């Protein structure tokens, strides 16, 4: 049995159940590299925002 995971419905279903991204086969190396870089940048941005939130909370508690 052959299952095709490259059709539009499968991609949309993946996003509906919480996927952040979707990679089809055959994998294009350039696309994979860009997706990895984007994921790393997203993690770094989340960490920076978390640091800012922590600093803001600290300042707010000190002001109380």
Coordinates of N, CA, C and O in Angstrom, one line a residue:
X1 N 0.8 -1.2 0.0 CA 0.0 0.0 0.0 C 0.9 1.2 0.0 O 1.8 1.3 0.7
X2 N 0.6 2.2 -0.8 CA 1.3 3.5 -0.9 C 0.5 4.6 -0.3 O -0.7 4.7 -0.6
X3 N 1.1 5.3 0.6 CA 0.4 6.4 1.2 C 1.1 7.7 0.8 O 2.3 7.8 0.9
X4 N 0.3 8.6 0.3 CA 0.9 9.9 -0.1 C 0.7 10.9 0.9 O -0.4 11.3 1.2
X5 N 1.8 11.4 1.5 CA 1.7 12.4 2.6 C 2.0 13.8 2.0 O 2.2 14.7 2.8
X6 N 2.0 14.0 0.7 CA 2.3 15.3 0.1 C 1.1 16.0 -0.3 O 1.2 17.1 -0.9
X7 N -0.1 15.4 -0.1 CA -1.3 16.1 -0.6 C -1.7 17.2 0.4 O -1.4 17.2 1.6
X8 N -2.5 18.2 -0.1 CA -2.9 19.3 0.6 C -3.7 19.0 1.9 O -3.4 19.6 2.9
X9 N -4.5 18.0 1.8 CA -5.3 17.6 3.0 C -4.4 17.1 4.1 O -4.7 17.5 5.3
X10 N -3.4 16.4 3.8 CA -2.5 15.9 4.9 C -1.7 17.0 5.5 O -1.5 17.1 6.7
X11 N -1.3 18.0 4.7 CA -0.5 19.1 5.2 C -1.5 19.9 6.1 O -1.1 20.3 7.2
X12 N -2.7 20.2 5.7 CA -3.6 21.0 6.5 C -4.0 20.3 7.8 O -4.0 20.9 8.9
X13 N -4.1 18.9 7.7 CA -4.4 18.2 8.9 C -3.3 18.2 9.9 O -3.5 18.3 11.1
X14 N -2.1 18.2 9.4 CA -0.9 18.3 10.3 C -0.9 19.6 11.1 O -0.7 19.6 12.3
X15 N -1.2 20.7 10.4 CA -1.3 22.0 11.0 C -2.4 22.1 12.0 O -2.3 22.6 13.1
X16 N -3.6 21.4 11.7 CA -4.7 21.5 12.5 C -4.5 20.8 13.9 O -5.0 21.2 14.9
X17 N -3.6 19.7 13.9 CA -3.4 19.0 15.1 C -2.2 19.5 15.8 O -1.7 18.9 16.8
X18 N -1.6 20.7 15.4 CA -0.6 21.4 16.1 C 0.8 21.4 15.5 O 1.7 21.8 16.2
X19 N 1.0 20.9 14.3 CA 2.3 21.0 13.7 C 2.8 22.4 13.5 O 2.0 23.3 13.2
X20 N 4.0 22.7 13.7 CA 4.6 24.0 13.5 C 5.1 24.1 12.0 O 5.2 25.2 11.5
X21 N 5.4 23.0 11.4 CA 5.9 23.0 10.1 C 5.7 21.6 9.5 O 5.3 20.7 10.2
X22 N 5.9 21.5 8.2 CA 5.7 20.2 7.5 C 6.7 20.1 6.4 O 7.1 21.0 5.7
X23 N 7.3 18.9 6.4 CA 8.4 18.6 5.4 C 8.0 17.4 4.6 O 7.6 16.4 5.1
X24 N 8.0 17.5 3.3 CA 7.6 16.5 2.4 C 8.8 15.7 1.8 O 10.0 16.3 1.9
X25 N 8.6 14.5 1.4 CA 9.7 13.8 0.7 C 9.5 13.8 -0.8 O 8.3 13.8 -1.2
X26 N 10.5 13.8 -1.5 CA 11.9 13.8 -1.1 C 12.3 15.2 -0.5 O 11.8 16.2 -0.9
X27 N 13.1 15.1 0.5 CA 13.5 16.3 1.2 C 14.5 17.1 0.4 O 15.5 16.5 -0.2
X28 N 14.2 18.4 0.2 CA 15.2 19.3 -0.4 C 16.1 19.8 0.6 O 15.6 20.5 1.6
X29 N 17.4 19.6 0.5 CA 18.3 20.0 1.5 C 18.3 21.5 1.8 O 18.3 21.9 3.0
X30 N 18.2 22.3 0.8 CA 18.1 23.8 1.0 C 16.9 24.1 1.9 O 17.0 25.0 2.8
X31 N 15.8 23.5 1.6 CA 14.6 23.8 2.3 C 14.7 23.3 3.8 O 14.3 24.0 4.7
X32 N 15.3 22.2 4.0 CA 15.5 21.6 5.3 C 16.4 22.6 6.1 O 16.2 22.9 7.3
X33 N 17.5 23.0 5.5 CA 18.4 24.0 6.2 C 17.7 25.2 6.6 O 17.9 25.7 7.8
X34 N 16.9 25.8 5.7 CA 16.2 27.0 6.1 C 15.2 26.8 7.2 O 15.0 27.6 8.1
X35 N 14.5 25.6 7.2 CA 13.5 25.3 8.2 C 14.2 25.1 9.6 O 13.7 25.6 10.6
X36 N 15.4 24.5 9.6 CA 16.2 24.3 10.8 C 16.6 25.7 11.3 O 16.5 26.0 12.5
X37 N 17.1 26.6 10.4 CA 17.6 27.9 10.8 C 16.4 28.7 11.4 O 16.6 29.4 12.4
X38 N 15.2 28.6 10.8 CA 14.1 29.3 11.3 C 13.7 28.8 12.7 O 13.3 29.6 13.5
X39 N 13.7 27.5 12.9 CA 13.4 26.9 14.2 C 14.3 27.4 15.2 O 13.9 27.7 16.3
X40 N 15.6 27.4 14.9 CA 16.6 27.9 15.9 C 16.4 29.3 16.2 O 16.4 29.7 17.4
X41 N 16.1 30.2 15.2 CA 15.8 31.6 15.4 C 14.6 31.8 16.3 O 14.6 32.6 17.2
X42 N 13.6 30.9 16.1 CA 12.4 31.0 16.9 C 12.7 30.7 18.4 O 12.2 31.4 19.3
X43 N 13.5 29.7 18.6 CA 13.8 29.3 20.0 C 14.6 30.5 20.6 O 14.4 30.8 21.8
X44 N 15.6 31.1 19.9 CA 16.3 32.2 20.4 C 15.4 33.4 20.7 O 15.6 34.0 21.8
X45 N 14.5 33.7 19.9 CA 13.6 34.8 20.1 C 12.7 34.5 21.3 O 12.5 35.4 22.2
X46 N 12.3 33.3 21.5 CA 11.5 32.9 22.6 C 12.3 33.1 23.9 O 11.8 33.6 24.9
X47 N 13.5 32.7 23.9 CA 14.4 32.8 25.1 C 14.6 34.3 25.4 O 14.6 34.6 26.6
X48 N 14.8 35.1 24.4 CA 15.0 36.5 24.6 C 13.7 37.2 25.2 O 13.8 38.0 26.2
X49 N 12.6 36.8 24.7 CA 11.3 37.3 25.3 C 11.1 36.8 26.7 O 10.6 37.6 27.5
X50 N 11.5 35.6 27.0 CA 11.4 35.1 28.3 C 12.3 35.8 29.3 O 11.9 36.2 30.4
X51 N 13.5 36.2 28.8 CA 14.4 37.0 29.6 C 13.9 38.4 29.9 O 13.9 38.9 31.0
X52 N 13.3 39.0 28.9 CA 12.7 40.3 29.0 C 11.5 40.2 30.0 O 11.3 41.1 30.8
X53 N 10.7 39.2 29.9 CA 9.6 39.0 30.8 C 10.1 38.9 32.3 O 9.5 39.5 33.2
X54 N 11.1 38.1 32.5 CA 11.6 37.9 33.8 C 12.2 39.2 34.4 O 11.9 39.6 35.5
X55 N 12.9 40.0 33.5 CA 13.4 41.3 34.0 C 12.3 42.3 34.3 O 12.3 43.0 35.3
X56 N 11.2 42.3 33.5 CA 10.1 43.1 33.7 C 9.4 42.8 35.0 O 9.0 43.7 35.8
X57 N 9.2 41.5 35.2 CA 8.5 41.1 36.5 C 9.4 41.5 37.7 O 8.8 41.9 38.7
X58 N 10.7 41.3 37.6 CA 11.6 41.7 38.7 C 11.5 43.2 39.0 O 11.4 43.6 40.1
X59 N 11.5 44.0 37.9 CA 11.4 45.4 38.1 C 10.0 45.8 38.8 O 9.9 46.7 39.6
X60 N 9.0 45.1 38.3 CA 7.6 45.4 38.9 C 7.6 45.0 40.3 O 7.0 45.8 41.2
X61 N 8.1 43.9 40.7 CA 8.1 43.5 42.1 C 8.9 44.4 43.0 O 8.6 44.7 44.1
X62 N 10.1 44.9 42.4 CA 10.9 45.8 43.2 C 10.2 47.2 43.4 O 10.4 47.8 44.4
X63 N 9.4 47.5 42.4 CA 8.7 48.8 42.5 C 7.5 48.7 43.5 O 7.1 49.8 44.0
X64 N 7.1 47.6 43.9 CA 6.0 47.4 44.8 C 6.4 47.7 46.2 O 6.7 47.7 47.1

